[in-house]
């Protein structure tokens, strides 16, 4: 998909401190994002994104897996 998205910490209910990322894939099983920021497994985050012409979406989810890639 490669859609721009933003991640927020769970306590940032007003979404005032976005961490820009890239939404690589999303399905009923979860979402895959690429980010410069490090997050731990089990961490709860909010994600905002807009896919094509659909209305912007806001999700609350838990980090299940983290993989570090070299540039």
Short mmCIF file of N, CA, C and O in Angstrom, two decimals:
data_model
loop_
_atom_site.label_atom_id
_atom_site.label_comp_id
_atom_site.label_asym_id
_atom_site.label_seq_id
_atom_site.Cartn_x
_atom_site.Cartn_y
_atom_site.Cartn_z
N UNK A 1 0.82 -1.19 0.00
CA UNK A 1 0.00 0.00 0.00
C UNK A 1 0.86 1.25 0.00
O UNK A 1 0.57 2.17 -0.72
N UNK A 2 1.85 1.28 0.90
CA UNK A 2 2.75 2.43 1.02
C UNK A 2 2.01 3.76 1.15
O UNK A 2 2.20 4.68 0.36
N UNK A 3 1.14 3.83 2.16
CA UNK A 3 0.33 5.02 2.43
C UNK A 3 0.91 5.75 3.65
O UNK A 3 1.20 5.11 4.66
N UNK A 4 1.07 7.07 3.59
CA UNK A 4 1.54 7.80 4.76
C UNK A 4 0.56 7.62 5.92
O UNK A 4 -0.66 7.61 5.72
N UNK A 5 1.09 7.47 7.11
CA UNK A 5 0.27 7.31 8.31
C UNK A 5 0.99 7.98 9.48
O UNK A 5 2.14 8.41 9.36
N UNK A 6 0.29 8.06 10.60
CA UNK A 6 0.87 8.64 11.80
C UNK A 6 0.60 7.72 12.97
O UNK A 6 -0.49 7.16 13.10
N UNK A 7 1.60 7.55 13.84
CA UNK A 7 1.46 6.78 15.07
C UNK A 7 1.47 7.74 16.24
O UNK A 7 2.16 8.77 16.22
N UNK A 8 0.70 7.38 17.28
CA UNK A 8 0.62 8.19 18.50
C UNK A 8 0.66 7.25 19.69
O UNK A 8 0.16 6.13 19.63
N UNK A 9 1.22 7.72 20.80
CA UNK A 9 1.20 6.93 22.02
C UNK A 9 -0.24 6.86 22.53
O UNK A 9 -1.04 7.77 22.28
N UNK A 10 -0.57 5.81 23.26
CA UNK A 10 -1.92 5.58 23.74
C UNK A 10 -2.44 6.75 24.57
O UNK A 10 -3.60 7.15 24.44
N UNK A 11 -1.59 7.35 25.39
CA UNK A 11 -2.02 8.45 26.26
C UNK A 11 -2.22 9.76 25.50
O UNK A 11 -2.78 10.71 26.03
N UNK A 12 -1.79 9.84 24.24
CA UNK A 12 -1.95 11.05 23.41
C UNK A 12 -3.33 11.02 22.76
O UNK A 12 -3.48 10.85 21.56
N UNK A 13 -4.38 11.20 23.58
CA UNK A 13 -5.76 11.07 23.10
C UNK A 13 -6.15 12.17 22.12
O UNK A 13 -7.07 12.00 21.33
N UNK A 14 -5.44 13.29 22.14
CA UNK A 14 -5.73 14.39 21.20
C UNK A 14 -4.88 14.30 19.94
O UNK A 14 -4.95 15.17 19.08
N UNK A 15 -4.03 13.31 19.87
CA UNK A 15 -3.16 13.08 18.71
C UNK A 15 -2.35 14.34 18.38
O UNK A 15 -2.35 14.82 17.24
N UNK A 16 -1.64 14.84 19.38
CA UNK A 16 -0.88 16.07 19.22
C UNK A 16 0.58 15.85 18.84
O UNK A 16 1.25 16.77 18.39
N UNK A 17 1.11 14.63 19.04
CA UNK A 17 2.52 14.36 18.76
C UNK A 17 2.67 13.19 17.78
O UNK A 17 2.98 12.07 18.18
N UNK A 18 2.44 13.45 16.50
CA UNK A 18 2.50 12.35 15.53
C UNK A 18 3.92 11.87 15.24
O UNK A 18 4.87 12.65 15.26
N UNK A 19 4.04 10.58 15.03
CA UNK A 19 5.27 9.97 14.51
C UNK A 19 4.93 9.51 13.10
O UNK A 19 4.15 8.59 12.91
N UNK A 20 5.50 10.19 12.12
CA UNK A 20 5.20 9.85 10.73
C UNK A 20 5.75 8.47 10.41
O UNK A 20 6.86 8.12 10.81
N UNK A 21 4.96 7.69 9.68
CA UNK A 21 5.38 6.35 9.29
C UNK A 21 4.74 6.01 7.95
O UNK A 21 4.07 6.85 7.34
N UNK A 22 4.93 4.79 7.51
CA UNK A 22 4.39 4.32 6.25
C UNK A 22 3.58 3.06 6.51
O UNK A 22 4.08 2.11 7.09
N UNK A 23 2.32 3.09 6.11
CA UNK A 23 1.46 1.92 6.22
C UNK A 23 1.76 1.01 5.04
O UNK A 23 1.46 1.34 3.90
N UNK A 24 2.42 -0.10 5.30
CA UNK A 24 2.85 -1.02 4.25
C UNK A 24 1.70 -1.94 3.83
O UNK A 24 1.47 -2.17 2.65
N UNK A 25 0.95 -2.45 4.81
CA UNK A 25 -0.14 -3.39 4.53
C UNK A 25 -1.12 -3.36 5.69
O UNK A 25 -0.73 -3.13 6.83
N UNK A 26 -2.39 -3.62 5.39
CA UNK A 26 -3.41 -3.70 6.43
C UNK A 26 -4.44 -4.75 6.01
O UNK A 26 -4.77 -4.86 4.83
N UNK A 27 -4.89 -5.54 6.99
CA UNK A 27 -5.90 -6.58 6.72
C UNK A 27 -6.63 -6.87 8.02
O UNK A 27 -6.40 -6.22 9.04
N UNK A 28 -7.49 -7.86 8.01
CA UNK A 28 -8.23 -8.22 9.22
C UNK A 28 -7.29 -8.73 10.31
O UNK A 28 -7.63 -8.69 11.48
N UNK A 29 -6.12 -9.19 9.94
CA UNK A 29 -5.15 -9.71 10.90
C UNK A 29 -4.28 -8.65 11.54
O UNK A 29 -3.56 -8.90 12.50
N UNK A 30 -4.32 -7.43 11.02
CA UNK A 30 -3.50 -6.36 11.58
C UNK A 30 -2.91 -5.47 10.51
O UNK A 30 -3.28 -5.53 9.35
N UNK A 31 -1.97 -4.64 10.93
CA UNK A 31 -1.33 -3.69 10.03
C UNK A 31 0.18 -3.83 10.14
O UNK A 31 0.72 -4.13 11.19
N UNK A 32 0.85 -3.59 9.03
CA UNK A 32 2.31 -3.56 9.00
C UNK A 32 2.72 -2.14 8.67
O UNK A 32 2.28 -1.57 7.66
N UNK A 33 3.52 -1.54 9.57
CA UNK A 33 3.99 -0.18 9.35
C UNK A 33 5.51 -0.15 9.36
O UNK A 33 6.16 -0.96 10.01
N UNK A 34 6.06 0.80 8.62
CA UNK A 34 7.50 1.03 8.59
C UNK A 34 7.74 2.39 9.23
O UNK A 34 7.13 3.38 8.84
N UNK A 35 8.61 2.42 10.25
CA UNK A 35 8.83 3.64 11.02
C UNK A 35 10.29 3.78 11.40
O UNK A 35 11.00 2.79 11.55
N UNK A 36 10.74 5.01 11.58
CA UNK A 36 12.09 5.29 12.06
C UNK A 36 12.14 5.13 13.58
O UNK A 36 13.22 5.05 14.16
N UNK A 37 11.00 5.12 14.23
CA UNK A 37 10.92 5.08 15.68
C UNK A 37 10.88 3.64 16.16
O UNK A 37 10.32 2.76 15.51
N UNK A 38 11.46 3.40 17.33
CA UNK A 38 11.46 2.06 17.91
C UNK A 38 10.30 1.91 18.88
O UNK A 38 10.07 2.78 19.73
N UNK A 39 9.57 0.82 18.75
CA UNK A 39 8.46 0.49 19.64
C UNK A 39 8.63 -0.94 20.10
O UNK A 39 9.12 -1.79 19.36
N UNK A 40 8.19 -1.21 21.32
CA UNK A 40 8.36 -2.54 21.91
C UNK A 40 7.13 -3.41 21.67
O UNK A 40 6.01 -2.90 21.56
N UNK A 41 7.36 -4.71 21.61
CA UNK A 41 6.23 -5.64 21.52
C UNK A 41 5.37 -5.47 22.76
O UNK A 41 5.87 -5.29 23.86
N UNK A 42 4.07 -5.45 22.57
CA UNK A 42 3.13 -5.26 23.66
C UNK A 42 2.71 -3.81 23.86
O UNK A 42 1.73 -3.53 24.54
N UNK A 43 3.43 -2.88 23.25
CA UNK A 43 3.10 -1.46 23.37
C UNK A 43 1.78 -1.17 22.65
O UNK A 43 1.52 -1.69 21.57
N UNK A 44 0.95 -0.31 23.24
CA UNK A 44 -0.32 0.07 22.63
C UNK A 44 -0.16 1.44 21.98
O UNK A 44 0.33 2.39 22.61
N UNK A 45 -0.55 1.54 20.70
CA UNK A 45 -0.40 2.77 19.92
C UNK A 45 -1.70 3.10 19.19
O UNK A 45 -2.51 2.21 18.92
N UNK A 46 -1.85 4.35 18.85
CA UNK A 46 -2.92 4.79 17.96
C UNK A 46 -2.31 5.00 16.57
O UNK A 46 -1.17 5.43 16.46
N UNK A 47 -3.08 4.70 15.54
CA UNK A 47 -2.61 4.92 14.17
C UNK A 47 -3.70 5.66 13.41
O UNK A 47 -4.88 5.30 13.47
N UNK A 48 -3.31 6.70 12.70
CA UNK A 48 -4.21 7.44 11.82
C UNK A 48 -3.70 7.30 10.39
O UNK A 48 -2.50 7.43 10.14
N UNK A 49 -4.63 7.03 9.48
CA UNK A 49 -4.26 6.93 8.07
C UNK A 49 -5.46 7.23 7.19
O UNK A 49 -6.60 7.22 7.66
N UNK A 50 -5.20 7.50 5.93
CA UNK A 50 -6.27 7.69 4.95
C UNK A 50 -5.88 6.92 3.71
O UNK A 50 -4.84 7.19 3.10
N UNK A 51 -6.70 5.96 3.35
CA UNK A 51 -6.44 5.11 2.19
C UNK A 51 -7.28 5.60 1.02
O UNK A 51 -8.51 5.65 1.12
N UNK A 52 -6.62 5.99 -0.03
CA UNK A 52 -7.24 6.50 -1.25
C UNK A 52 -8.27 7.58 -0.91
O UNK A 52 -7.96 8.50 -0.19
N UNK A 53 -9.51 7.46 -1.41
CA UNK A 53 -10.52 8.49 -1.21
C UNK A 53 -11.44 8.21 -0.03
O UNK A 53 -12.47 8.85 0.14
N UNK A 54 -11.09 7.23 0.80
CA UNK A 54 -11.91 6.91 1.96
C UNK A 54 -11.70 7.96 3.05
O UNK A 54 -10.72 8.69 3.05
N UNK A 55 -12.61 7.99 3.99
CA UNK A 55 -12.49 8.91 5.12
C UNK A 55 -11.30 8.50 5.99
O UNK A 55 -10.98 7.31 6.05
N UNK A 56 -10.63 9.45 6.63
CA UNK A 56 -9.50 9.11 7.51
C UNK A 56 -9.92 8.13 8.60
O UNK A 56 -11.03 8.21 9.13
N UNK A 57 -9.03 7.19 8.93
CA UNK A 57 -9.33 6.16 9.93
C UNK A 57 -8.38 6.30 11.11
O UNK A 57 -7.24 6.72 10.96
N UNK A 58 -8.87 5.91 12.28
CA UNK A 58 -8.12 5.99 13.52
C UNK A 58 -8.25 4.65 14.23
O UNK A 58 -9.37 4.20 14.49
N UNK A 59 -7.13 4.00 14.51
CA UNK A 59 -7.13 2.68 15.14
C UNK A 59 -6.34 2.71 16.44
O UNK A 59 -5.37 3.45 16.56
N UNK A 60 -6.75 1.89 17.38
CA UNK A 60 -6.00 1.66 18.60
C UNK A 60 -5.58 0.20 18.57
O UNK A 60 -6.43 -0.69 18.39
N UNK A 61 -4.28 -0.07 18.67
CA UNK A 61 -3.81 -1.44 18.55
C UNK A 61 -2.55 -1.69 19.36
O UNK A 61 -1.95 -0.78 19.92
N UNK A 62 -2.17 -2.95 19.39
CA UNK A 62 -1.01 -3.38 20.16
C UNK A 62 0.07 -3.90 19.21
O UNK A 62 -0.23 -4.61 18.25
N UNK A 63 1.31 -3.54 19.49
CA UNK A 63 2.44 -4.02 18.70
C UNK A 63 2.64 -5.51 19.01
O UNK A 63 2.83 -5.89 20.16
N UNK A 64 2.56 -6.33 17.98
CA UNK A 64 2.70 -7.78 18.14
C UNK A 64 4.10 -8.26 17.79
O UNK A 64 4.66 -9.12 18.43
N UNK A 65 4.66 -7.67 16.73
CA UNK A 65 5.98 -8.13 16.27
C UNK A 65 6.77 -6.92 15.79
O UNK A 65 6.24 -6.02 15.16
N UNK A 66 8.05 -6.92 16.10
CA UNK A 66 8.96 -5.85 15.68
C UNK A 66 10.13 -6.50 14.94
O UNK A 66 10.72 -7.45 15.43
N UNK A 67 10.43 -5.98 13.75
CA UNK A 67 11.59 -6.45 12.98
C UNK A 67 12.40 -5.23 12.58
O UNK A 67 11.85 -4.29 12.01
N UNK A 68 13.69 -5.26 12.88
CA UNK A 68 14.56 -4.16 12.51
C UNK A 68 15.23 -4.48 11.18
O UNK A 68 15.76 -5.57 10.99
N UNK A 69 15.19 -3.52 10.26
CA UNK A 69 15.81 -3.68 8.94
C UNK A 69 16.88 -2.64 8.76
O UNK A 69 16.75 -1.51 9.22
N UNK A 70 17.94 -2.99 8.10
CA UNK A 70 18.98 -2.04 7.78
C UNK A 70 18.57 -1.30 6.50
O UNK A 70 17.89 -1.85 5.65
N UNK A 71 18.97 -0.03 6.36
CA UNK A 71 18.58 0.75 5.18
C UNK A 71 19.14 0.17 3.90
O UNK A 71 20.14 -0.47 3.89
#
